[in-house]
Amino acid sequence: MGLDDRKLAVLRAIVEDYVSTQEPVGSKALVERHQLGVSPATVRNDMAVLEEEGYIRQPHTSAGRVPTDRGYRLFVDRLSRVKPLSPAERRAIERFLVGAVDLDDVVHRTVRLLAQLTRQVAVVQYPSLARSSVRHLELVPISTTRLMLVMIADTGRVEQRLVELPGPVHPDDVTDLRRLVNEKLAGARLSDTPPLVQALVEEAPSELRPAMTTLSTVLLETLVERHEERIALAGTANLTRGGLLDFQGSLRPILEALEEEVVLLKLIGETEPSTTRVLIGDENEFDNLRAASVVSTGYGPGATIVGGLGVLGPTRMDYPGTIATVRAVARYVGELLAQN
Amino acid sequence: MGLDDRKLAVLRAIVEDYVSTQEPVGSKALVERHQLGVSPATVRNDMAVLEEEGYIRQPHTSAGRVPTDRGYRLFVDRLSRVKPLSPAERRAIERFLVGAVDLDDVVHRTVRLLAQLTRQVAVVQYPSLARSSVRHLELVPISTTRLMLVMIADTGRVEQRLVELPGPVHPDDVTDLRRLVNEKLAGARLSDTPPLVQALVEEAPSELRPAMTTLSTVLLETLVERHEERIALAGTANLTRGGLLDFQGSLRPILEALEEEVVLLKLIGETEPSTTRVLIGDENEFDNLRAASVVSTGYGPGATIVGGLGVLGPTRMDYPGTIATVRAVARYVGELLAQN
DNA sequence: CCTGGCACTCGACTGTAACGAGTGCCAGTC
DNA sequence: GACTGGCACTCGTTACAGTCGAGTGCCAGG
């Protein structure tokens, strides 16, 4: 089962050729386009071994070879170096991200940039509330029995929620509520808030108790339970590149998956280690995406990670280039966030 | 050029059959499926006239007829009644919209509901700022030289924007700024704010002048110039229904158009009259969408209109049903907004 | 272990023929 | 004058046969 260096070189050549031509690659074409130093017949023998090991396959008997998901995996893990970005790309990134005025703007620009650079579908998760701290909570009276609760997080995220109070509350009481809530919660990590919110209710002066109870419910709901993740998407039109060859002719399952926030979060949100993650074809847990690959990574100011971003494309994708771009964009976004 | 009643009935039958079967309809099939009371030959003569007038056409010589954009137009204008919704649909709408907790929630639920009911791509515009009034402006200090400006509109929209101050500002001054800004702007329609903002700067006490100047710039930028329209989209996977027959085989232009916020706004945002608008095929001003139709209408609490919503699908769509659904959803959303 | 040669496979393409849905036209009928 | 039945015609679709060629597997020889 030993794959010697030449066999690996053959696999690398197959992947590279197939990615660029989109057509099954044969032994003859291979020796012509790469300096392998051996004849087509030898390459054929190597190919036979590679096929036996499951790294490549033949779409049909008299066609060239195509990498399997397993082949791409080997290629990504051992046969490719991350391509350095071209100066043009670096410039594009900088130009694109300069002048962003707020978080929304940053996220939108980022997702468009990613889609444009990789020519694939880009996904950017807003900084996760779970990894944010409360900077300020604002209560704005809408009517005597309604408040607008606005939470501003240190990551720049702003969440609002209407609060329906059990009874009328005087504006002065709103001021008190605001003060109490901020005293207790400002600076706290959102994941640490539940006990604090509980304490808020218990410590509230009796006349504010009912309002505070309602408020606490909404706070917990909004900030913790229904963890309000947000996602931005761009470049779906790129799915139609490469005609109907990629994605075996049907975009349907892909488009369906892209509409599910839960799915997207799973794809790009789970960024435990700060490394780049590559999911190839059926490594993916969603059946709908078995024809696609995902390259994702975490981003955040400095070393901390507050969210994920990545791209989705056909398994036949330029992995080294895509990985490089995704990483670079994540790094730039991180720097941008650090400045705020 | 008179199109007598029977010819119109033939056109109606062609549209209905084609919409449901997705296949060119011939004279024989037509008389079998509809009680026209005449023979196929007669229908053929009528068809010849309809074709001459540009209402239908033949994809190729020995095929049945297909409605043209002009044919659909006539159908929509004169040959169809808006279908009443089924009780099941009514129930679906109510069930879907009950329990929405804030504007974001309402918009998201609405767009999903629309996509599901019509089985097409749904688009919902958030209540336009241009048609909103300021309910409250909040200034939250982020650092000594940075404020987070949060605007809450009467339509429920909340916009935020980071303000980079020219120099450090004391928290007490922030309080003053907040008071001044709210005194002047609260309750004002956003479209009326420019002169008020101008006045704010002029009337500001000198020590607040620089900060107020910066603030006013951001205010104008955020609220008026870069009119922050927001759009929600759902159901793109529905574009793949009907295989590749609709949209002549390429989803690309459609997907591209759907990524352009400007395009979407033009499509569903221009709701001068409160009536439902139907754009069929090339009536559309965007080349990318010449294979699509759009049904849109305005919505808002009570009689006022604050935004638009609609769906986009193939020209071959069930117009009566779609129109009915779009209208019904808009009405329900309006009611929901009126309650808040 | 590599190479050149060779027989083999099988999809892609081409050309032909039969089929049939659908039409346009016309002569005949009410 | 309007409708109808009949008929010839068009043309896309399908089926089938044959050719071509890219690419393979295998083997004998260097």
XYZ file of C-alpha atoms (C1' of nucleotides) in Angstrom:
740
model
C 0.000 0.000 0.000
C 3.031 2.219 -0.032
C 2.465 5.216 -2.224
C 5.897 6.219 -3.342
C 6.788 9.744 -4.277
C 6.041 9.351 -7.921
C 2.577 8.029 -7.312
C 1.902 10.999 -5.123
C 3.238 13.254 -7.840
C 0.869 11.588 -10.269
C -2.046 12.168 -7.930
C -1.057 15.767 -7.485
C -0.846 16.209 -11.246
C -4.246 14.612 -11.719
C -5.854 16.877 -9.163
C -4.267 19.980 -10.594
C -5.164 19.136 -14.157
C -8.683 18.116 -13.341
C -9.293 21.238 -11.310
C -8.134 23.462 -14.119
C -9.630 21.633 -17.097
C -12.643 20.074 -15.487
C -12.127 17.012 -17.623
C -11.003 13.501 -16.738
C -7.269 13.339 -17.232
C -5.514 10.536 -19.083
C -2.023 9.173 -18.794
C -0.780 10.664 -22.043
C -1.944 14.180 -21.372
C -0.430 13.904 -17.930
C 3.133 13.170 -19.022
C 2.879 15.893 -21.629
C 1.873 18.586 -19.194
C 4.021 17.629 -16.261
C 7.656 16.695 -16.056
C 7.204 13.296 -14.549
C 10.192 11.781 -16.338
C 8.420 8.530 -17.091
C 6.268 7.165 -19.879
C 2.483 7.047 -20.062
C 2.552 3.296 -19.484
C 4.280 3.762 -16.162
C 1.842 6.420 -15.205
C -0.939 4.036 -16.069
C 0.448 1.487 -13.668
C 0.602 4.111 -10.959
C -2.917 5.146 -11.747
C -4.109 1.591 -11.398
C -2.651 1.508 -7.906
C -4.107 4.884 -7.010
C -7.487 3.723 -8.192
C -7.237 0.533 -6.195
C -6.483 2.572 -3.104
C -9.514 4.743 -3.773
C -7.825 8.019 -4.537
C -9.023 8.293 -8.108
C -11.671 6.702 -10.247
C -12.833 6.397 -13.828
C -16.194 7.940 -14.689
C -16.448 5.200 -17.343
C -14.204 2.617 -18.814
C -12.555 4.514 -21.599
C -12.177 7.832 -19.903
C -9.407 9.447 -17.925
C -9.227 9.538 -14.159
C -10.914 11.872 -11.735
C -9.933 12.378 -8.113
C -12.234 10.949 -5.472
C -13.066 12.793 -2.276
C -10.392 10.698 -0.671
C -7.939 11.780 -3.344
C -8.684 15.441 -2.699
C -8.215 14.819 0.993
C -4.759 13.370 0.466
C -3.937 16.215 -1.879
C -4.975 18.822 0.647
C -3.249 17.152 3.549
C 0.045 16.190 2.004
C 0.479 17.311 -1.552
C -0.191 20.993 -1.577
C 1.298 24.064 -0.087
C -0.890 27.049 0.593
C -0.421 29.402 -2.299
C 0.800 32.838 -1.359
C -1.653 35.513 -2.388
C -0.873 37.604 -5.407
C -0.160 41.260 -4.715
C -3.305 42.072 -6.675
C -5.346 39.994 -4.282
C -3.744 41.609 -1.274
C -4.546 44.982 -2.659
C -8.116 43.948 -3.405
C -8.584 42.846 0.168
C -7.228 46.045 1.610
C -9.129 48.247 -0.746
C -12.314 46.398 -0.064
C -12.208 46.554 3.655
C -11.001 50.082 4.113
C -13.794 52.501 4.871
C -16.146 50.102 6.566
C -18.199 52.126 9.002
C -19.648 49.520 11.287
C -20.004 45.847 11.885
C -22.762 45.339 9.377
C -20.679 47.065 6.821
C -17.622 44.979 7.629
C -19.534 41.741 7.362
C -21.207 42.660 4.115
C -18.022 43.809 2.514
C -16.225 40.729 3.699
C -18.711 38.287 2.334
C -18.775 39.985 -1.032
C -15.032 40.149 -1.145
C -14.701 36.471 -0.349
C -17.207 35.526 -3.006
C -15.447 37.640 -5.552
C -11.923 36.463 -4.800
C -12.694 32.776 -4.601
C -15.474 32.867 -7.174
C -17.499 30.684 -4.920
C -20.282 30.988 -2.403
C -19.081 32.921 0.626
C -20.471 32.686 4.132
C -19.639 34.942 7.041
C -20.954 34.492 10.536
C -21.455 37.635 12.545
C -19.443 37.686 15.752
C -21.152 35.175 17.947
C -23.024 36.506 20.937
C -21.800 33.512 22.897
C -18.287 34.905 22.526
C -19.209 38.518 23.153
C -19.451 40.611 26.280
C -22.138 43.110 27.086
C -20.967 46.644 26.545
C -24.215 48.381 27.269
C -27.866 47.683 27.630
C -30.299 50.362 26.695
C -33.983 50.525 27.524
C -36.090 52.834 25.445
C -39.726 53.352 26.373
C -42.004 52.802 23.412
C -45.204 53.154 25.333
C -46.051 52.877 29.021
C -46.096 49.103 28.814
C -43.484 48.536 26.173
C -39.752 48.855 26.105
C -37.249 48.426 23.371
C -34.294 46.555 24.760
C -31.083 47.262 22.884
C -27.935 45.359 23.666
C -24.601 46.546 22.404
C -21.839 43.966 22.529
C -18.122 44.563 22.563
C -17.879 42.838 19.209
C -19.972 45.568 17.691
C -23.112 43.569 17.470
C -26.324 45.278 18.370
C -29.403 43.284 19.154
C -32.817 44.648 19.889
C -35.970 43.137 21.187
C -39.347 44.433 22.123
C -40.331 43.871 25.746
C -43.989 43.670 26.627
C -44.265 44.681 30.282
C -46.854 43.191 32.608
C -48.048 46.685 33.580
C -47.341 50.379 33.046
C -43.938 51.565 34.181
C -42.984 55.126 34.963
C -40.077 56.634 32.976
C -38.122 57.104 36.194
C -38.487 53.413 36.866
C -37.137 52.714 33.420
C -34.093 54.744 34.375
C -33.707 52.632 37.473
C -34.102 49.445 35.533
C -31.516 50.576 33.038
C -29.062 51.414 35.786
C -29.579 48.136 37.628
C -29.262 46.053 34.503
C -26.121 47.770 33.370
C -24.494 47.683 36.764
C -24.946 43.961 36.858
C -24.360 42.956 33.292
C -22.070 45.456 31.633
C -18.780 43.814 30.867
C -20.072 40.320 31.490
C -19.573 37.618 28.912
C -22.917 36.692 27.503
C -22.413 33.081 28.371
C -22.005 34.062 32.012
C -25.178 36.106 32.246
C -27.848 33.605 33.338
C -26.943 33.620 37.053
C -26.476 37.385 36.939
C -29.889 37.865 35.423
C -31.326 35.627 38.068
C -29.692 37.763 40.742
C -31.094 40.881 39.123
C -34.620 39.687 39.675
C -33.959 38.668 43.251
C -32.268 41.900 44.182
C -34.706 44.195 42.438
C -36.719 46.522 44.681
C -40.212 45.194 45.022
C -41.876 47.893 42.937
C -39.643 46.972 40.007
C -39.930 43.259 40.533
C -42.635 42.458 37.936
C -41.008 44.544 35.222
C -37.605 43.107 36.020
C -38.970 39.587 35.865
C -40.320 40.115 32.367
C -37.187 41.872 31.327
C -35.032 39.051 32.587
C -37.028 36.520 30.640
C -36.523 38.467 27.458
C -32.866 38.972 28.234
C -32.265 35.296 28.675
C -34.282 34.428 25.622
C -32.574 36.912 23.392
C -29.051 36.647 24.585
C -28.622 33.059 25.527
C -31.286 30.549 24.661
C -32.214 31.538 21.186
C -28.577 32.280 20.498
C -29.119 34.871 17.869
C -26.547 33.902 15.327
C -26.471 35.901 12.164
C -25.089 34.922 8.828
C -24.307 36.739 5.623
C -24.184 34.990 2.298
C -22.944 36.025 -1.127
C -21.949 34.641 -4.468
C -24.669 32.056 -4.980
C -24.491 32.869 -8.668
C -21.034 31.305 -8.636
C -22.684 27.943 -8.172
C -23.600 28.059 -11.827
C -20.017 28.293 -12.976
C -18.736 25.173 -14.649
C -22.148 24.576 -16.156
C -23.918 21.598 -14.761
C -20.821 19.504 -14.374
C -20.235 20.359 -10.781
C -22.964 19.375 -8.394
C -24.084 16.655 -10.799
C -26.576 18.810 -12.547
C -28.783 19.909 -9.714
C -28.276 23.002 -7.663
C -31.389 22.292 -5.731
C -29.931 20.511 -2.717
C -27.180 23.076 -2.430
C -29.543 26.010 -2.553
C -31.754 24.336 -0.013
C -28.859 23.816 2.349
C -27.788 27.418 1.948
C -31.181 28.567 3.138
C -30.832 26.786 6.416
C -29.052 28.946 8.913
C -28.455 25.940 11.111
C -26.606 24.178 8.350
C -24.427 27.151 7.562
C -23.559 27.595 11.193
C -22.494 24.007 11.486
C -20.356 24.411 8.421
C -18.460 27.515 9.316
C -19.318 28.115 12.929
C -17.558 25.268 14.659
C -14.148 26.740 14.875
C -12.731 25.203 17.991
C -9.134 25.331 16.884
C -8.021 28.456 15.136
C -6.926 26.522 12.121
C -8.464 26.355 8.708
C -10.885 23.534 8.197
C -11.536 21.790 4.914
C -14.536 19.523 4.438
C -14.471 17.575 1.233
C -17.553 16.090 -0.378
C -19.024 13.319 1.708
C -16.951 14.242 4.723
C -19.764 16.662 5.112
C -22.496 15.642 7.481
C -25.289 16.972 5.310
C -26.480 14.807 2.459
C -27.424 17.857 0.481
C -23.824 18.918 0.405
C -22.140 15.683 -0.483
C -21.152 17.178 -3.843
C -19.601 20.245 -2.285
C -16.552 21.214 -0.302
C -16.273 23.815 2.386
C -13.220 25.760 3.448
C -13.680 27.672 6.658
C -11.805 29.319 9.455
C -12.377 31.401 12.513
C -11.748 35.091 12.792
C -11.563 37.607 15.549
C -9.603 40.509 16.916
C -6.176 39.378 17.994
C -5.938 35.735 18.968
C -9.505 35.278 20.132
C -12.091 33.922 17.790
C -15.527 35.467 17.638
C -16.986 33.918 14.526
C -16.385 31.877 11.427
C -16.199 32.529 7.739
C -15.626 30.418 4.705
C -16.622 29.429 1.235
C -18.513 26.590 -0.350
C -17.838 25.244 -3.807
C -17.591 22.112 -5.879
C -15.272 19.372 -4.631
C -13.354 20.178 -7.764
C -11.975 23.430 -6.393
C -8.620 25.100 -6.169
C -7.918 24.161 -2.579
C -4.542 25.832 -2.102
C -5.776 29.103 -3.544
C -9.059 29.008 -1.692
C -7.460 28.174 1.609
C -5.006 31.009 1.187
C -7.739 33.487 0.386
C -9.996 32.424 3.222
C -7.140 32.700 5.700
C -6.015 36.053 4.424
C -9.501 37.510 4.527
C -10.036 36.187 8.032
C -6.798 37.766 9.155
C -7.661 41.134 7.663
C -11.103 41.093 9.173
C -9.566 40.281 12.520
C -7.274 43.263 12.262
C -10.185 45.445 11.332
C -12.137 44.315 14.355
C -9.150 44.819 16.610
C -9.043 48.455 15.611
C -12.560 49.029 16.907
C -58.138 42.657 -34.617
C -61.193 41.905 -32.575
C -60.580 39.058 -30.217
C -63.970 37.613 -29.628
C -64.917 35.816 -26.468
C -63.993 32.409 -27.734
C -60.519 33.455 -28.737
C -60.019 34.857 -25.275
C -61.293 31.625 -23.814
C -58.761 29.769 -25.925
C -55.992 31.995 -24.688
C -57.091 31.485 -21.132
C -57.155 27.751 -21.630
C -53.691 27.788 -23.164
C -52.266 29.770 -20.280
C -53.870 27.558 -17.686
C -52.793 24.342 -19.346
C -49.303 25.518 -19.997
C -48.867 26.728 -16.465
C -49.965 23.425 -15.038
C -48.314 21.034 -17.489
C -45.307 23.052 -18.497
C -45.662 21.735 -22.030
C -46.706 23.428 -25.245
C -50.419 22.870 -25.676
C -52.004 21.695 -28.896
C -55.466 22.168 -30.266
C -56.591 18.639 -29.653
C -55.554 18.479 -26.026
C -57.208 21.823 -25.522
C -60.691 20.794 -26.636
C -60.377 17.614 -24.621
C -59.557 19.358 -21.388
C -61.831 22.348 -21.670
C -65.443 22.630 -22.664
C -64.949 24.951 -25.579
C -67.780 23.455 -27.590
C -65.910 23.582 -30.867
C -63.608 21.301 -32.811
C -59.827 21.291 -32.815
C -59.795 22.778 -36.293
C -61.675 25.816 -35.115
C -59.352 26.185 -32.196
C -56.471 26.036 -34.629
C -57.880 28.939 -36.552
C -58.249 30.928 -33.380
C -54.736 30.031 -32.428
C -53.457 31.288 -35.735
C -55.072 34.635 -35.025
C -53.755 34.734 -31.468
C -50.290 33.986 -32.764
C -50.533 36.692 -35.386
C -51.475 39.150 -32.664
C -48.482 38.085 -30.609
C -50.245 36.468 -27.680
C -48.910 32.982 -28.228
C -46.138 31.392 -30.212
C -44.797 28.058 -31.350
C -41.451 26.953 -29.961
C -40.985 25.077 -33.244
C -43.116 24.179 -36.183
C -44.668 20.974 -35.094
C -45.223 21.821 -31.481
C -48.121 23.218 -29.525
C -48.478 26.839 -28.536
C -46.973 28.663 -25.612
C -48.126 32.015 -24.257
C -45.888 35.008 -24.902
C -45.239 37.675 -22.302
C -47.928 39.660 -24.030
C -50.283 36.726 -23.713
C -49.687 36.457 -19.998
C -50.263 40.173 -19.705
C -53.667 39.916 -21.358
C -54.456 36.924 -19.197
C -53.589 38.748 -16.018
C -55.390 41.918 -16.990
C -58.591 40.557 -18.417
C -58.897 36.820 -18.199
C -58.315 35.929 -14.614
C -59.939 36.574 -11.301
C -57.860 36.577 -8.175
C -58.271 33.178 -6.593
C -59.632 33.206 -3.067
C -57.183 31.614 -0.654
C -57.899 28.181 0.622
C -58.722 27.923 4.317
C -55.538 25.914 4.706
C -53.534 28.794 3.332
C -55.231 31.268 5.609
C -54.481 29.104 8.535
C -50.878 28.732 7.464
C -50.485 32.465 7.300
C -51.945 33.042 10.715
C -50.033 30.273 12.318
C -46.807 31.468 10.786
C -47.040 35.013 11.857
C -48.320 34.551 15.355
C -45.604 34.762 17.934
C -43.248 37.058 16.116
C -41.334 38.963 18.746
C -39.872 41.860 16.832
C -39.465 43.369 13.421
C -36.632 41.112 12.371
C -38.675 38.150 13.354
C -41.714 39.383 11.467
C -39.733 39.978 8.311
C -37.993 36.631 8.428
C -41.148 34.719 9.072
C -42.925 36.596 6.339
C -40.348 35.950 3.692
C -40.223 32.256 4.501
C -43.960 32.029 4.535
C -44.242 33.710 1.151
C -41.624 31.427 -0.352
C -43.359 28.383 1.010
C -46.876 29.315 -0.032
C -46.025 30.452 -3.533
C -43.190 27.993 -4.022
C -41.159 30.778 -5.501
C -38.477 33.202 -4.498
C -39.811 35.635 -1.920
C -38.528 39.117 -1.240
C -39.487 41.360 1.649
C -38.276 44.887 2.121
C -37.890 46.062 5.679
C -39.991 49.118 6.463
C -38.291 51.894 4.596
C -36.517 54.493 6.674
C -37.733 57.100 4.240
C -41.256 56.353 5.408
C -40.403 56.086 9.076
C -40.257 58.595 11.876
C -37.633 58.810 14.578
C -38.857 57.398 17.825
C -35.674 57.714 19.769
C -31.988 58.322 19.271
C -29.585 56.794 21.684
C -25.930 57.637 22.138
C -23.804 55.090 23.914
C -20.206 55.936 24.728
C -17.854 53.233 23.516
C -14.693 55.067 24.401
C -13.924 58.722 25.072
C -13.816 59.458 21.363
C -16.365 56.975 20.116
C -20.099 56.775 20.313
C -22.534 54.191 19.158
C -25.498 55.941 17.627
C -28.673 53.886 17.767
C -31.810 55.052 16.054
C -35.134 53.478 16.797
C -37.847 54.190 14.280
C -41.582 54.011 14.766
C -41.735 51.184 12.272
C -39.657 49.063 14.603
C -36.460 49.395 12.673
C -33.311 49.897 14.636
C -30.211 51.224 12.950
C -26.848 51.665 14.528
C -23.692 53.329 13.461
C -20.342 53.996 15.025
C -19.431 57.673 15.403
C -15.780 58.640 15.495
C -15.598 61.918 17.371
C -12.996 64.588 16.575
C -11.899 64.713 20.217
C -12.665 63.271 23.659
C -16.119 64.009 24.995
C -17.160 63.872 28.621
C -20.050 61.522 29.509
C -22.070 64.515 30.706
C -21.671 66.061 27.303
C -22.931 62.862 25.758
C -26.018 63.239 27.890
C -26.440 66.771 26.606
C -25.950 65.649 23.031
C -28.512 62.926 23.487
C -31.029 65.356 24.900
C -30.482 67.923 22.172
C -30.707 65.419 19.397
C -33.864 63.848 20.724
C -35.555 67.139 21.403
C -35.035 68.140 17.854
C -35.539 64.925 15.985
C -37.837 62.659 17.955
C -41.084 62.267 16.115
C -39.749 63.750 12.896
C -40.139 61.883 9.649
C -36.757 60.807 8.476
C -37.203 62.526 5.164
C -37.707 65.829 7.006
C -34.585 65.589 9.121
C -31.900 67.329 7.015
C -32.870 70.906 7.918
C -33.402 69.879 11.543
C -29.968 68.331 11.711
C -28.550 71.488 10.206
C -30.264 73.510 12.893
C -28.899 71.198 15.560
C -25.369 72.102 14.612
C -26.066 75.789 14.492
C -27.845 75.887 17.826
C -25.393 73.674 19.667
C -23.498 75.313 22.508
C -19.962 76.029 21.392
C -18.299 73.361 23.517
C -20.450 70.712 21.877
C -20.111 72.161 18.415
C -17.350 69.859 17.061
C -18.948 66.703 18.359
C -22.339 67.764 17.097
C -20.930 68.494 13.683
C -19.507 64.997 13.370
C -22.658 63.505 14.747
C -24.793 65.380 12.268
C -22.715 64.152 9.387
C -23.182 60.568 10.472
C -26.866 61.151 11.074
C -27.407 62.477 7.607
C -25.305 59.758 6.062
C -26.995 56.944 7.889
C -30.550 58.097 7.845
C -30.928 59.899 4.601
C -28.223 59.726 1.995
C -27.222 56.131 2.101
C -30.847 55.206 2.613
C -30.300 52.047 4.487
C -32.789 49.793 2.863
C -32.824 46.219 4.006
C -34.091 43.216 2.219
C -34.814 39.652 3.160
C -34.810 36.862 0.634
C -35.955 33.257 0.757
C -36.811 30.337 -1.435
C -34.038 30.545 -3.991
C -34.114 26.765 -4.138
C -37.538 27.123 -5.737
C -35.822 28.448 -8.833
C -34.794 24.911 -9.598
C -38.355 23.650 -9.746
C -39.472 22.754 -13.227
C -36.011 21.545 -14.064
C -34.179 23.668 -16.538
C -37.208 24.494 -18.569
C -37.976 27.744 -16.880
C -35.306 30.374 -17.164
C -34.086 28.736 -20.354
C -31.583 26.565 -18.641
C -29.499 29.106 -16.835
C -30.133 30.289 -13.326
C -27.067 32.430 -13.457
C -28.596 35.751 -14.466
C -31.400 35.318 -11.996
C -29.096 34.514 -9.108
C -26.930 37.454 -10.037
C -29.878 39.786 -10.031
C -31.032 38.481 -6.683
C -27.694 39.423 -5.160
C -28.111 43.041 -6.095
C -30.015 44.865 -3.442
C -30.619 47.731 -5.824
C -32.337 45.456 -8.266
C -34.552 43.904 -5.644
C -35.539 47.289 -4.333
C -36.549 48.437 -7.774
C -38.588 45.318 -8.187
C -40.584 45.375 -5.009
C -39.851 48.753 -3.525
C -41.592 51.088 -5.877
C -45.028 50.868 -4.481
C -46.516 54.204 -5.296
C -50.082 53.014 -5.524
C -51.202 50.514 -2.964
C -52.176 48.062 -5.630
C -50.531 44.814 -6.581
C -48.025 45.085 -9.369
C -47.239 42.355 -11.851
C -44.186 42.548 -14.071
C -44.089 39.924 -16.753
C -40.904 38.843 -18.497
C -39.454 41.564 -20.634
C -41.633 44.204 -19.032
C -38.914 44.034 -16.517
C -36.238 46.659 -16.829
C -33.388 44.295 -16.014
C -32.062 42.116 -18.784
C -31.133 39.446 -16.292
C -34.746 39.032 -15.396
C -36.313 38.922 -18.807
C -37.232 35.282 -18.204
C -38.901 36.006 -14.890
C -42.039 37.592 -13.552
C -42.480 39.543 -10.377
C -45.603 40.007 -8.312
C -45.286 42.651 -5.646
C -47.277 44.911 -3.423
C -46.846 47.374 -0.616
C -47.556 46.705 3.010
C -47.842 48.747 6.119
C -49.906 49.300 9.225
C -53.347 50.532 8.299
C -53.546 52.360 5.017
C -50.021 53.704 4.935
C -47.319 51.837 3.116
C -43.912 51.391 4.670
C -42.328 48.806 2.430
C -42.818 46.301 -0.319
C -42.903 42.566 -0.618
C -43.339 40.131 -3.417
C -42.212 37.037 -5.205
C -40.206 36.259 -8.293
C -40.743 33.236 -10.487
C -40.841 32.007 -14.043
C -43.136 33.827 -16.446
C -44.958 30.535 -16.492
C -46.473 31.031 -13.080
C -49.874 30.727 -11.490
C -50.673 34.422 -11.520
C -54.106 34.362 -9.900
C -52.888 32.208 -7.041
C -49.674 34.115 -6.564
C -51.368 37.474 -6.601
C -53.866 36.309 -4.035
C -51.161 34.982 -1.748
C -48.974 38.046 -2.007
C -51.894 40.305 -1.207
C -53.055 38.213 1.688
C -49.614 38.035 3.236
C -49.155 41.770 2.838
C -52.446 42.389 4.562
C -51.610 40.126 7.479
C -48.215 41.696 7.900
C -49.838 45.097 7.901
C -52.161 44.049 10.656
C -49.275 42.670 12.637
C -47.392 45.936 12.327
C -50.444 47.934 13.305
C -50.589 46.057 16.597
C -47.148 47.264 17.562
C 11.416 -1.361 -12.635
C 10.385 0.972 -16.749
C 8.873 1.076 -21.645
C 6.820 0.338 -26.243
C 3.364 -2.105 -28.418
C -1.110 -3.944 -28.980
C -5.733 -5.467 -28.362
C -9.772 -3.919 -26.208
C -13.541 -0.998 -24.249
C -16.840 2.262 -24.510
C -18.572 6.934 -24.778
C -19.163 10.560 -28.334
C -20.572 11.602 -32.646
C -22.884 10.883 -37.231
C -26.341 9.458 -40.390
C -30.610 7.183 -41.403
C -35.172 5.819 -40.687
C -39.592 5.461 -38.425
C -42.823 7.842 -35.535
C -46.100 11.050 -34.095
C -47.792 15.396 -32.321
C -49.314 19.243 -34.202
C -50.190 22.341 -37.821
C -52.271 24.822 -42.121
C -55.308 24.499 -45.641
C -59.331 23.288 -48.197
C -63.588 21.562 -49.527
C -67.899 20.546 -47.684
C -71.871 21.355 -44.390
C -75.159 23.912 -41.521
C -70.195 33.302 -42.851
C -68.728 30.145 -39.391
C -67.568 25.639 -38.262
C -65.822 20.888 -39.243
C -63.514 16.704 -41.018
C -59.892 15.233 -43.689
C -55.347 15.310 -45.402
C -50.712 16.476 -46.563
C -46.801 18.392 -44.435
C -43.288 19.810 -40.960
C -40.113 18.794 -37.732
C -38.562 17.339 -33.262
C -37.885 12.947 -30.867
C -36.358 8.365 -30.561
C -34.019 4.260 -31.981
C -30.382 2.017 -34.179
C -26.128 1.085 -36.550
C -21.604 2.292 -37.573
C -17.287 4.828 -37.050
C -13.869 7.154 -34.379
C -10.688 7.849 -30.881
C -9.223 8.595 -26.185
C -7.768 5.876 -22.805
C -6.919 1.634 -20.640
C -4.733 -3.084 -19.144
C -1.470 -6.273 -20.104
C 2.715 -8.295 -21.658
C 7.148 -9.128 -23.456
C 11.521 -7.111 -23.696
C 15.244 -3.874 -22.264
